[in-house]
Coordinates of C-alpha atoms in Angstrom, one line a residue:
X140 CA 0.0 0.0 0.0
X141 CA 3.0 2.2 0.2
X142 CA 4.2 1.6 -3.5
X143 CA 2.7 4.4 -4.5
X144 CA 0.5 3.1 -7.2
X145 CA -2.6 4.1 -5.2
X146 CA -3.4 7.7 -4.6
X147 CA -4.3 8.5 -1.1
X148 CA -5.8 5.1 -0.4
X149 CA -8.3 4.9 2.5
X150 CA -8.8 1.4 4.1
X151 CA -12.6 0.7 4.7
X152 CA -12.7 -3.0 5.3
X153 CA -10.6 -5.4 6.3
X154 CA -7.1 -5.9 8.2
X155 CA -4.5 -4.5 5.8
X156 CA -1.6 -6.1 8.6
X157 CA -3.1 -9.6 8.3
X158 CA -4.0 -9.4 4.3
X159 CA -2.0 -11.5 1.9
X160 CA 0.9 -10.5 0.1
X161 CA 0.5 -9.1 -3.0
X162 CA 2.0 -10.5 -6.1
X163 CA 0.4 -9.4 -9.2
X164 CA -1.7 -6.3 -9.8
X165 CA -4.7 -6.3 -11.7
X166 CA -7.6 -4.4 -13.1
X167 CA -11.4 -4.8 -13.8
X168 CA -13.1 -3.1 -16.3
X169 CA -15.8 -5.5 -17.1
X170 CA -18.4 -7.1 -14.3
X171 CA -17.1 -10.7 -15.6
X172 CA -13.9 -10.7 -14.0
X173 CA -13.7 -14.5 -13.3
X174 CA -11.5 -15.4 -16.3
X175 CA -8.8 -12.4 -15.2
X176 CA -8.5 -13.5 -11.4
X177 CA -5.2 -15.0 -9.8
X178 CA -4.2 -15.3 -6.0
X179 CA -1.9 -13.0 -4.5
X180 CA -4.0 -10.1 -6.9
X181 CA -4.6 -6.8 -5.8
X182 CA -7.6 -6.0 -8.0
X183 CA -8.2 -2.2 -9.2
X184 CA -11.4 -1.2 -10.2
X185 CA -14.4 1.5 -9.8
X186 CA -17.7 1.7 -8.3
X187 CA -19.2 2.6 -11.9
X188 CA -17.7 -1.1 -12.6
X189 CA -18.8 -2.9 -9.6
X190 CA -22.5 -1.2 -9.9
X191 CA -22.9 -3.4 -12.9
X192 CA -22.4 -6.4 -11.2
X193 CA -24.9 -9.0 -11.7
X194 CA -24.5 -11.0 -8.6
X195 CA -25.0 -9.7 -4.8
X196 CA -22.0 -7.5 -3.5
X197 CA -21.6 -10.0 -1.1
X198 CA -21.6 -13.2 -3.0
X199 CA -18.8 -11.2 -5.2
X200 CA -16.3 -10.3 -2.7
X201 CA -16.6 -14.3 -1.4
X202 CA -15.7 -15.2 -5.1
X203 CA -12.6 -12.9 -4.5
X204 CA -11.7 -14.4 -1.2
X205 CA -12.1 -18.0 -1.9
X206 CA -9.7 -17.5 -5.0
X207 CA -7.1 -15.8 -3.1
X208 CA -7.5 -12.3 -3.9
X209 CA -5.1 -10.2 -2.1
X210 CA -7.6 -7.2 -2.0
X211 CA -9.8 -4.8 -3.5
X212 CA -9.1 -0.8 -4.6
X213 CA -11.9 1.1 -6.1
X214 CA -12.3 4.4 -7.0
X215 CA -14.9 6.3 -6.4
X216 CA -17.2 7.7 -10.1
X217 CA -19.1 10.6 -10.2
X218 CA -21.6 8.7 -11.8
X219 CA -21.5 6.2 -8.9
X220 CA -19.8 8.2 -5.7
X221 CA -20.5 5.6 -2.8
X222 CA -19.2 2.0 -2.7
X223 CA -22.3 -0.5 -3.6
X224 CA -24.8 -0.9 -0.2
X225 CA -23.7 -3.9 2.3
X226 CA -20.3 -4.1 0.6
X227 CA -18.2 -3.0 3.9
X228 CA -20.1 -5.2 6.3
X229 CA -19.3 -8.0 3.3
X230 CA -15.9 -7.5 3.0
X231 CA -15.1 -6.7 7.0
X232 CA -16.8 -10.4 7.9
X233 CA -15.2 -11.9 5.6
X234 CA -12.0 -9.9 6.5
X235 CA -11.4 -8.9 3.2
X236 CA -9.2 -5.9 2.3
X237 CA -10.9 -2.9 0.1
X238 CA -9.5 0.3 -0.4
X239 CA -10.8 3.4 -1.7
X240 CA -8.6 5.2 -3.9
X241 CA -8.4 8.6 -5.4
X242 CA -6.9 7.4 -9.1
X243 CA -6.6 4.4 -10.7
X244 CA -3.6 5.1 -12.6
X245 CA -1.6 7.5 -11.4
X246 CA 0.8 9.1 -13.6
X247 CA 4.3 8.7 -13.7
X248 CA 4.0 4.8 -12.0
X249 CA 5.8 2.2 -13.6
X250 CA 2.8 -0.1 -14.0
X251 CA 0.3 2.5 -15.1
X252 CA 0.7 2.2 -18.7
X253 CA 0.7 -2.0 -18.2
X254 CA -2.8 -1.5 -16.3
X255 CA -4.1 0.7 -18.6
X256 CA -3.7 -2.0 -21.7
X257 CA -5.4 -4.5 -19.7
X258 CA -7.9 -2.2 -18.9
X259 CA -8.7 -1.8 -22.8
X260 CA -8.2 -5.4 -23.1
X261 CA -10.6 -6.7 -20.9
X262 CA -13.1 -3.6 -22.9
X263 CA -12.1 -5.0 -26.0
X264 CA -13.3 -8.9 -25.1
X265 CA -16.5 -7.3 -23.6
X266 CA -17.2 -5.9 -26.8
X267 CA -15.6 -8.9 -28.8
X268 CA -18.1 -11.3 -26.6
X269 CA -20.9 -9.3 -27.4
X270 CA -20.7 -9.5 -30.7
X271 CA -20.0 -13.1 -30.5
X272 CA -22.8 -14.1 -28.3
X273 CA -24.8 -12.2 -30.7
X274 CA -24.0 -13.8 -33.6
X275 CA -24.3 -17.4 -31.7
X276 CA -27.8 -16.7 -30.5
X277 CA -28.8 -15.8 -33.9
X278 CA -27.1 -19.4 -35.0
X279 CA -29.3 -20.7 -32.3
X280 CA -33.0 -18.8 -33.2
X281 CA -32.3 -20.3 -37.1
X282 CA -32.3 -23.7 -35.2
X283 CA -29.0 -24.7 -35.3
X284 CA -27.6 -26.7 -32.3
X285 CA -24.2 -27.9 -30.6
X286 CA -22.6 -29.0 -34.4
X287 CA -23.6 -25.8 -35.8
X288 CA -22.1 -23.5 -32.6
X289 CA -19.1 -25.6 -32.0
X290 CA -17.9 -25.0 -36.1
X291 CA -19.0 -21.7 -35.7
X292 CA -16.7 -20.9 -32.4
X293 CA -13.6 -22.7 -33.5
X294 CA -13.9 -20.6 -36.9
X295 CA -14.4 -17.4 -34.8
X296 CA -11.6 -18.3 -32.5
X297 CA -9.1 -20.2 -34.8
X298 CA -8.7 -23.5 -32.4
X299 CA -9.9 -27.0 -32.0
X300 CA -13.5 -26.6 -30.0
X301 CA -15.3 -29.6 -28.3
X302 CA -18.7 -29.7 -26.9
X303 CA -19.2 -32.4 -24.1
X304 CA -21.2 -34.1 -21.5
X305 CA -20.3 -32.7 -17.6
X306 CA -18.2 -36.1 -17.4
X307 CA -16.2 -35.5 -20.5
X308 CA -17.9 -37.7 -23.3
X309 CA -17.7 -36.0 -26.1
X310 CA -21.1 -34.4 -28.1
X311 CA -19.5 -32.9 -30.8
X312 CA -16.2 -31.5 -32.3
X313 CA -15.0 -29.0 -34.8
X314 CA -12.2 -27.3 -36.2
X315 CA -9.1 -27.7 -38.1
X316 CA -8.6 -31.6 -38.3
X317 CA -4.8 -31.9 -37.5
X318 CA -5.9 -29.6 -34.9
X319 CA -8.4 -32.4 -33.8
X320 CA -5.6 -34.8 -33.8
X321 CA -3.3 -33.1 -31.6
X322 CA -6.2 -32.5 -29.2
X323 CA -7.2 -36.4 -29.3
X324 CA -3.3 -37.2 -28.2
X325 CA -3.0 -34.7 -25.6
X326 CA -3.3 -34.6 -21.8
X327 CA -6.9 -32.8 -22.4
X328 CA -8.1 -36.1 -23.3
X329 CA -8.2 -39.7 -21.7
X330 CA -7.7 -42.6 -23.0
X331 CA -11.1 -43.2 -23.9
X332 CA -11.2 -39.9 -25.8
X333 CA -13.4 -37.9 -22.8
X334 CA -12.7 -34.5 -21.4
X335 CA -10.8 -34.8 -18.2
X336 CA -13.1 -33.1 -15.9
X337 CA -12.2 -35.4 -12.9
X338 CA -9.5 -32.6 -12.2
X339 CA -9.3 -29.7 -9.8
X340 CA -12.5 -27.3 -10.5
X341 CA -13.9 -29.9 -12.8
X342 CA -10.7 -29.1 -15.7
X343 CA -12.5 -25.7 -15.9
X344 CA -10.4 -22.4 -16.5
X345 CA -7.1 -22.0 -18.5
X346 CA -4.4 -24.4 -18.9
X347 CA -1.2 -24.8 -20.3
X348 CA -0.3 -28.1 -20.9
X349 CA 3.5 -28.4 -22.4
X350 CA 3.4 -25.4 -24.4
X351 CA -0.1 -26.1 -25.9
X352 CA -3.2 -24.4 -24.2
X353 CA -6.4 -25.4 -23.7
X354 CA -9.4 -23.2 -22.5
X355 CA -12.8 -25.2 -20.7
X356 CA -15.9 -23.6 -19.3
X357 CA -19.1 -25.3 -17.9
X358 CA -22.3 -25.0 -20.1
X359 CA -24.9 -24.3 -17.0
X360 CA -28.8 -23.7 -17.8
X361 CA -30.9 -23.2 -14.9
X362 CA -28.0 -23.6 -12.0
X363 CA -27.6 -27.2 -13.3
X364 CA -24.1 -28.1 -15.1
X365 CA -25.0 -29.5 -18.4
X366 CA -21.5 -29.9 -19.9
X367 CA -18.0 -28.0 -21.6
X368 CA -17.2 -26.0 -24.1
X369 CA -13.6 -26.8 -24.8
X370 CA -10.8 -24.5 -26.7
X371 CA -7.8 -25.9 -28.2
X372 CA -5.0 -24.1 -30.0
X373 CA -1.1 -24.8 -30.5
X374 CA -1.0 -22.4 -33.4
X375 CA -1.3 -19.7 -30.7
X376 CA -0.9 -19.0 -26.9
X377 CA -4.7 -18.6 -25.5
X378 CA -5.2 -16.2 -22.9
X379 CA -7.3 -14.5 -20.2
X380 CA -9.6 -13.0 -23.2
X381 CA -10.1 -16.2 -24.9
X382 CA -11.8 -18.0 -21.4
X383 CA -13.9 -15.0 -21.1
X384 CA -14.8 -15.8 -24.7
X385 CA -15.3 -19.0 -24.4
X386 CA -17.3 -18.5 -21.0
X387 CA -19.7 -16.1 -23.3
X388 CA -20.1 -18.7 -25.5
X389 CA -21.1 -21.4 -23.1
X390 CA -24.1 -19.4 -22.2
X391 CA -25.6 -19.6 -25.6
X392 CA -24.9 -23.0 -25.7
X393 CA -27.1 -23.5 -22.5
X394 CA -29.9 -21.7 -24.5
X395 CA -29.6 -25.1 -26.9
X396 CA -29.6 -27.5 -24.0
X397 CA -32.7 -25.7 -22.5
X398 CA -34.5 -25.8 -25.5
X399 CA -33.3 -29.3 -26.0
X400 CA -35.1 -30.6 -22.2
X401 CA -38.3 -28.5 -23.1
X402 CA -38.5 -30.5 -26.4
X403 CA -37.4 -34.0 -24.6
X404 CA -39.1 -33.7 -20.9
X405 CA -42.5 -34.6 -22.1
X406 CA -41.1 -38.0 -24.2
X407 CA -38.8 -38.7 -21.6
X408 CA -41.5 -38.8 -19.1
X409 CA -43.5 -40.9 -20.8
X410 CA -41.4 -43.4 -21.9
X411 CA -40.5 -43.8 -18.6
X412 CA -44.0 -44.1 -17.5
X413 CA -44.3 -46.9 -19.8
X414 CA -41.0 -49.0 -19.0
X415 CA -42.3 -48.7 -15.7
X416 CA -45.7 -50.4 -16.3
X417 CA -44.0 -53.4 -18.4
X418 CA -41.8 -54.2 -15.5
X419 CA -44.7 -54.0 -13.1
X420 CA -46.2 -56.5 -15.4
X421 CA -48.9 -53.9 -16.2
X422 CA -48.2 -53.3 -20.4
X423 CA -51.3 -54.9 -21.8
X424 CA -51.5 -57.7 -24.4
X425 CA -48.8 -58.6 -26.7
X426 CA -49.4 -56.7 -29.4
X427 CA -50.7 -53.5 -27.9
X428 CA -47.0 -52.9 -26.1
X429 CA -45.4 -53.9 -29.2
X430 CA -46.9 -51.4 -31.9
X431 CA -46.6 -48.5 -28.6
X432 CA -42.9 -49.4 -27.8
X433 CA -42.3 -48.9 -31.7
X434 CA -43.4 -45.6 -31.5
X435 CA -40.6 -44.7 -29.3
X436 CA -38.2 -47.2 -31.8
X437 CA -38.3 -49.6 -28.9
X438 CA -38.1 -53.0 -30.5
X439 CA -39.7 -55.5 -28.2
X440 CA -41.1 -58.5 -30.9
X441 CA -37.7 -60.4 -30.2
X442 CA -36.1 -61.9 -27.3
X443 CA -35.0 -59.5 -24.6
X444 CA -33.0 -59.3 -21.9
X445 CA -33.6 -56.9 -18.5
X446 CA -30.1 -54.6 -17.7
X447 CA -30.6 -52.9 -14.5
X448 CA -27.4 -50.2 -13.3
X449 CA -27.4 -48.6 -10.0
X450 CA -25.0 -45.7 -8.9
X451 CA -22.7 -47.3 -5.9
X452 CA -23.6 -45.8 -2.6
X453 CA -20.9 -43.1 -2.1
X454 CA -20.3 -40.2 0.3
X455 CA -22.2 -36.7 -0.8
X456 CA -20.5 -34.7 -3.5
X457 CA -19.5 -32.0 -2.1
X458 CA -17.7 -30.2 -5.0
X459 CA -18.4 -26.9 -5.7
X460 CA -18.6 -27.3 -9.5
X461 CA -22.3 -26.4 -10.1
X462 CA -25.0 -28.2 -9.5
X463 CA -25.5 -31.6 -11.8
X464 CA -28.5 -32.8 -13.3
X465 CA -29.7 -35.9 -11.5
X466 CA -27.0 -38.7 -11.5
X467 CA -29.6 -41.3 -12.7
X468 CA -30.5 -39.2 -15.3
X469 CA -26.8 -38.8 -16.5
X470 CA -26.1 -42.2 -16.1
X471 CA -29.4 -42.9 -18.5
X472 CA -28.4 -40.6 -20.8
X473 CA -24.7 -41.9 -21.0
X474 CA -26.3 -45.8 -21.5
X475 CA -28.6 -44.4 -24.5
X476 CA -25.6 -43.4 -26.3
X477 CA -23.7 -46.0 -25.7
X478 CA -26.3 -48.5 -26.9
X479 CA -27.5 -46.7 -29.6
X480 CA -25.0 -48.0 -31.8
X481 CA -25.0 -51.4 -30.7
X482 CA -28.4 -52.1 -30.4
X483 CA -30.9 -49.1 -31.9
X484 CA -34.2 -50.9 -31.2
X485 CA -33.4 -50.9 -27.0
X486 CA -35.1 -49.5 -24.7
X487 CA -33.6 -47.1 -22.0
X488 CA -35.0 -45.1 -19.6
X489 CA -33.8 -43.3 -15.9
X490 CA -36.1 -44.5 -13.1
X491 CA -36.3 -42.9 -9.5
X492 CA -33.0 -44.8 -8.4
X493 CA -31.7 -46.7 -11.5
X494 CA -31.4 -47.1 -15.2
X495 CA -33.3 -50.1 -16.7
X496 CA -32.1 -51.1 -20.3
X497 CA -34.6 -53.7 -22.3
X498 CA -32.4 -55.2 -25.0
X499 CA -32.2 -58.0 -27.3
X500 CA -30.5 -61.4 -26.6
X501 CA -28.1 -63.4 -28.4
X502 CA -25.0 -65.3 -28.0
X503 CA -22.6 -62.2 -27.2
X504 CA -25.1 -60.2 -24.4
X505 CA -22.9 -60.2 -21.8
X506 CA -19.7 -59.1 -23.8
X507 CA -22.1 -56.3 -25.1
X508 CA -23.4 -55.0 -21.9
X509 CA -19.7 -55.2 -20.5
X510 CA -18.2 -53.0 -23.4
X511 CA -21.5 -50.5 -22.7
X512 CA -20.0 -50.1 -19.2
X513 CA -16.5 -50.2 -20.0
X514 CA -17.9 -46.9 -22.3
X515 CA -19.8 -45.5 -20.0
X516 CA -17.1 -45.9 -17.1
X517 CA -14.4 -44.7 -19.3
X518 CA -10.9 -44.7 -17.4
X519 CA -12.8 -44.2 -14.2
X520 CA -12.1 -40.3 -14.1
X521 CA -14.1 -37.4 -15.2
X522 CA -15.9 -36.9 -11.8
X523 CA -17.6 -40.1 -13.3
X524 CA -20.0 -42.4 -10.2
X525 CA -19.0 -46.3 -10.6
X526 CA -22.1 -48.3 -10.7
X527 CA -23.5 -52.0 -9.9
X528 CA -24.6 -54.2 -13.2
X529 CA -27.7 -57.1 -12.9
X530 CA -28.3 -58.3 -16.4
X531 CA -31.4 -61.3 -16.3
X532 CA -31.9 -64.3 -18.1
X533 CA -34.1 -63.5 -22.1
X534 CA -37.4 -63.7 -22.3
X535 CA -39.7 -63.7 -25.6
X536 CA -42.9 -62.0 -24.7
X537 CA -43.7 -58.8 -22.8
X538 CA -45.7 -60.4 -20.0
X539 CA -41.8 -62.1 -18.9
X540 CA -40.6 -58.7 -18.7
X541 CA -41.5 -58.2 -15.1
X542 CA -40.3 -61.7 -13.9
X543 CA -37.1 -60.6 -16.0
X544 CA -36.8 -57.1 -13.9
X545 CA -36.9 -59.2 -10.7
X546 CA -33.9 -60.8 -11.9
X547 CA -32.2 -58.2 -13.2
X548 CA -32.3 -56.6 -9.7
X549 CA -31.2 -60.1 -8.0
X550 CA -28.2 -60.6 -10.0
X551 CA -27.8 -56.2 -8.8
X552 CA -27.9 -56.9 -5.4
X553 CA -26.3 -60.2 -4.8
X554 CA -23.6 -59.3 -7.0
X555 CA -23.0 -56.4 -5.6
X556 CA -22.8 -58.6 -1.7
X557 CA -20.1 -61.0 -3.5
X558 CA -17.6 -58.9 -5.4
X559 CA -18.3 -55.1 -3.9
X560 CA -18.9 -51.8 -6.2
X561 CA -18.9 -51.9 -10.1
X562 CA -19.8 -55.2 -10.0
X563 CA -21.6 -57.0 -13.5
X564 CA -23.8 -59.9 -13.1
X565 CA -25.8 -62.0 -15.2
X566 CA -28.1 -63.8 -12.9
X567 CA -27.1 -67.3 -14.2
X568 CA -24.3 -66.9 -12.3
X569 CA -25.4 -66.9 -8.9
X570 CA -26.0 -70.4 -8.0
X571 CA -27.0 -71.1 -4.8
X572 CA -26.9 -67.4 -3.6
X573 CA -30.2 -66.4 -5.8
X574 CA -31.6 -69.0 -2.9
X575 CA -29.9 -67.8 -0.5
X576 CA -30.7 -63.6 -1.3
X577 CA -34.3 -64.8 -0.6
X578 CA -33.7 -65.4 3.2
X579 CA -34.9 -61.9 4.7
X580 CA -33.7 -62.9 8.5
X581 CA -30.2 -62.3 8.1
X582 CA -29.2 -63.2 11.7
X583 CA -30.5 -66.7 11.1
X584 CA -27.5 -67.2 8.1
X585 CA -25.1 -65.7 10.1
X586 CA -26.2 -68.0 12.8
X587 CA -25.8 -70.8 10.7
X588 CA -22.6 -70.2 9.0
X589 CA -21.2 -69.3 12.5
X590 CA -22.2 -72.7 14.0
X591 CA -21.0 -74.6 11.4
X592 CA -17.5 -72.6 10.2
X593 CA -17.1 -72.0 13.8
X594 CA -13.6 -70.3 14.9
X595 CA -13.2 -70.1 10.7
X596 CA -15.7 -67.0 11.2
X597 CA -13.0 -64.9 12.7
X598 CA -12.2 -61.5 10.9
X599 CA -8.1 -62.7 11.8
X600 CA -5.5 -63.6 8.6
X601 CA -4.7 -67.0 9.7
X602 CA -8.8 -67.8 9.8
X603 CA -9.0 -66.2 6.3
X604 CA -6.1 -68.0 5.2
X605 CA -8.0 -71.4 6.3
X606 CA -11.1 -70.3 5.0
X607 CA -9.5 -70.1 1.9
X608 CA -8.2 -73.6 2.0
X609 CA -11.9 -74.9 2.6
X610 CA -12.7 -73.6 -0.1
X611 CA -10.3 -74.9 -2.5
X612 CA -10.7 -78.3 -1.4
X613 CA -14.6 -78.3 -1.5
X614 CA -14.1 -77.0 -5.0
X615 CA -11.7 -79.8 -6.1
X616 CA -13.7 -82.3 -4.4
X617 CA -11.3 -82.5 -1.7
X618 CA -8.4 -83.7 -4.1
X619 CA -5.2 -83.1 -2.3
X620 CA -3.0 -82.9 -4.7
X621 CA -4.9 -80.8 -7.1
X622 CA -5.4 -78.7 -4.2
X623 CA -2.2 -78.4 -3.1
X624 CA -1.4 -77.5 -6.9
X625 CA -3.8 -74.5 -6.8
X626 CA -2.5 -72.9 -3.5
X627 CA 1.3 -73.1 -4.1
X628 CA 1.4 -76.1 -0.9
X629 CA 3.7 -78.6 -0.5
X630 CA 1.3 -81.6 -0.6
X631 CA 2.3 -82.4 3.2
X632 CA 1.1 -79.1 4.5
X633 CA -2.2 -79.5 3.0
X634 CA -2.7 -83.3 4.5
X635 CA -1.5 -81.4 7.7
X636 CA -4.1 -78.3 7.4
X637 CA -6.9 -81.2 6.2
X638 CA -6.0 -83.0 9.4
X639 CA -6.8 -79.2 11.8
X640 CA -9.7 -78.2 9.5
X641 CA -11.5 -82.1 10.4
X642 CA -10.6 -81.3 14.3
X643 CA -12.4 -77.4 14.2
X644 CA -15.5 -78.9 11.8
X645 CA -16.0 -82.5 11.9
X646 CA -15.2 -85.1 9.3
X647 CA -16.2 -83.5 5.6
X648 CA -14.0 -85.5 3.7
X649 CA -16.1 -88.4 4.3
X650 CA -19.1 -86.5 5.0
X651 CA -20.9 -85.2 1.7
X652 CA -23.8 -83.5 3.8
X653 CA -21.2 -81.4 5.8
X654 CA -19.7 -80.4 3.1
X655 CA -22.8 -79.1 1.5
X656 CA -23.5 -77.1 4.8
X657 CA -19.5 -76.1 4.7
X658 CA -20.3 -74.3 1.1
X659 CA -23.4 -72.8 1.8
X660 CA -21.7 -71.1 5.4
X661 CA -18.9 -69.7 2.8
X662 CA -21.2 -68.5 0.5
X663 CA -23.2 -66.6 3.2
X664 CA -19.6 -65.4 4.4
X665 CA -18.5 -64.2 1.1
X666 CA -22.3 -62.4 0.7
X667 CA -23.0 -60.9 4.1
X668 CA -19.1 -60.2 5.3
X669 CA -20.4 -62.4 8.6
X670 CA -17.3 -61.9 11.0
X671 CA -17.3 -62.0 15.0

């Protein structure tokens, strides 16, 4: 404060003593700031600026504070001479630093004529962005959508643009194609060819990424994120201006996404309405469903099979990204473009808690619904939920469909007890434990596998260890040397641990019944987690 830059500052908020150290000096001439802010900043502005603002005086100066602004000078306009109402008692609870200041520039100062170029710059990009949003919402009244607005920026702005889903999957892409290229093979990009959003503010801002930048902003419509709106260049060095450009256009691209869910809610509800009567087992006749699941392009005269995914519980998001459309319905929507080229004629619709996919059977189901997650999961980044897979045995005719769901769900849960989160499932491979899902008292299985695994119930490493021996040898049919094979043993140790198991559990080797009650005590093990 004693650099001389600021004429005759006057502290009116905030402990100058305790403030941060200021490393870079800044200035805003446009409401928008966002795109301009660094920490360490001491931001120059005026109240003629800061009357502008759209958001509450106090929600701005919390922006500043949670990105580490150093502090705030503002001088005071004759067309606005006090400081906007409530901003004092804003910045002093928040103990944020504001000045008031006498010039903005003063003459003579090493960095006036430096603050005085941004200052045009950041009027320049207002204007620029005006024109630009213009021109895009135009694009957007003729009825053009994401294609026609993401060719339309990266022409404007001279880069590689992509449009994408809030966890990275990719809508649409334009621009130069070598551009494209470089973009596909960069860090921007996983593996799987998705926006990493997974990363600190959700990839959003400016980045530099080994000499090539890339630019991201959220598309939000109605507080919800919807998606990005990415900028790629190396044929030039993106800047402050170009985010603020790019923000501009993200908005307009929310119009499209708005007009997008007014056009879809209706369908969407419906078909939804309808997927949940067949698996209530309330369709109607045969041919009724049929010729009303065609006019969705739901193809249900052919064998079917019932896919149900369920987001893994997880602890509350608690990001401060904005707010996401419902995780079910994001899921849903992620499934229906995944299968759409696989299988056009499915049916996929977002219930309350999970997706349900109707599609048809054949020989390679399973390795279908697999690569559909593998898809949909990506590399397991982008902020993306992992999710639980029941997949049920085909049926031919509508009326199965609701046995089929019940399945479906089974194969969900029980799947989900035996191998944890992101688990797939076909229900044919449950054995016993589709039985054994159906006992509601789950003290009396824990009871049972307790009394008959006895000390082998202990949650210690030499009972898992000897738990894991059972369980070989039941498998093998209690051949020793194959099981000694399988579990690296010399075939003396095993007769050994043979001869301790028979002392805790009784004779199974010669006893087929015990053995069957051995199994079943493991499997209710392996699907409750029973422990002492």
């Amino acid at each position: 404060m004693t650099s001389g830059l600021l004429l005759s500052p006057e502290v009116v908020a905030g402990d100058i003593e305790a403030a941060r150290d200021v490393s870079t000096v800044a200035v805003m001439a446009v409401p928008d700031i966002g795109p301009w802010l660094r920490p360490g900043q001491l931001l120059i502005t005026s109240t003629s600026v800061l009357s502008r603002l759209v958001e509450p005086i106090d929600a701005f100066l919390a922006r500043l504070d949670s990105r580490a602004v150093a502090g705030l000078a503002v001088r005071l306009d004759v067309a606005a001479p006090t400081l906007p109402a409530g901003m004092i008692d804003a910045a002093t609870q928040l103990g944020f630093p504001v000045v008031v200041v006498d010039e903005l520039f003063p003459s003579g100062h090493s960095f006036a004529g430096d603050l005085e170029e941004l200052w045009d710059r950041q009027v320049d990009a207002l204007f620029t962005a005006d024109r630009l949003r213009k021109m895009l919402v135009d694009l957007v009244m003729a009825g053009g959508g994401h294609a026609e607005l993401a060719a339309w920026v990266a022409s404007e702005m001279s880069g590689a643009v992509l449009i994408t889903t809030p966890d990275g999957r990719q809508l649409c892409h334009a621009g130069d194609e070598s551009e494209l290229r470089r973009l596909a093979a960069s860090p921007v990009l996983d593996s799987a060819g998705r926006g990493r959003t997974d990363s600190i503010d959700g990839g959003l801002g400016l980045r530099s990424l080994d000499g090539e930048y890339v630019v991201v902003s959220a598309i939000s419509a109605n507080g919800i994120d919807h998606g990005r709106l990415v900028l790629y260049s190396t044929e030039r060095t993106l800047s402050s201006d170009d985010l603020y450009l790019v923000e501009q256009a993200a908005t307009v691209c929310a119009l499209v996404v708005a007009r997008e869910l007014v056009v879809s809610s209706v369908e969407e509800k419906h078909r939804a309405n309808f997927l949940r009567d067949l698996l209530r087992g309330r369709g109607g006749e045969q041919e009724h469903v049929v010729a009303h699941a065609q006019t969705f392009g739901w193809d249900l005269d052919r064998p079917v099979v019932v896919v149900v995914i369920e987001p893994d519980p997880v602890v509350e998001d608690t990001s401060p990204l904005p707010t996401r459309m419902p995780l079910v319905d994001r899921q849903a929507r992620a499934f229906a473009d995944a299968v759409a080229a696989h299988d056009p004629g499915a049916a996929v619709a977002g219930l309350a808690t999970e997706t349900v996919i109707l599609m048809g059977s054949g020989t390679r189901t399973m390795n279908l619904v697999r690569e559909l997650v593998d898809y949909v999961r990506g590399d397991g980044g982008g902020g993306r939920r992992s999710f639980g897979v029941g997949v049920s045995r085909a049926t031919t005719t509508v009326d199965g469909i609701s046995a089929m769901y019940n399945q479906a769900k089974t194969a969900l849960k029980v799947g989900r007890q035996l191998s944890g989160v992101r688990a797939v499932t076909h229900f044919d491979e449950l054995g016993v434990c589709r039985l054994l899902s159906l006992v509601e008292d789950d003290s009396e299985l824990e009871s049972f596998a307790r009394e008959t695994l006895r000390n082998l119930t202990e949650d210690t490493v030499e009972a898992k260890d000897m738990r894991r021996t059972l369980e070989v040898l039941l498998a093998t049919n209690i051949n020793i040397a194959e099981t000694a094979r399988q579990l690296h043993f010399h075939y003396n140790t095993l007769r050994y641990r043979v001869t301790k198991l028979e002392k805790m559990l009784g004779p199974f080797t010669e006893n087929p019944g015990l053995r069957l009650d051995l199994s079943l005590a493991l499997k209710i093990i392996a699907m409750r987690g029973v422990n002492s």
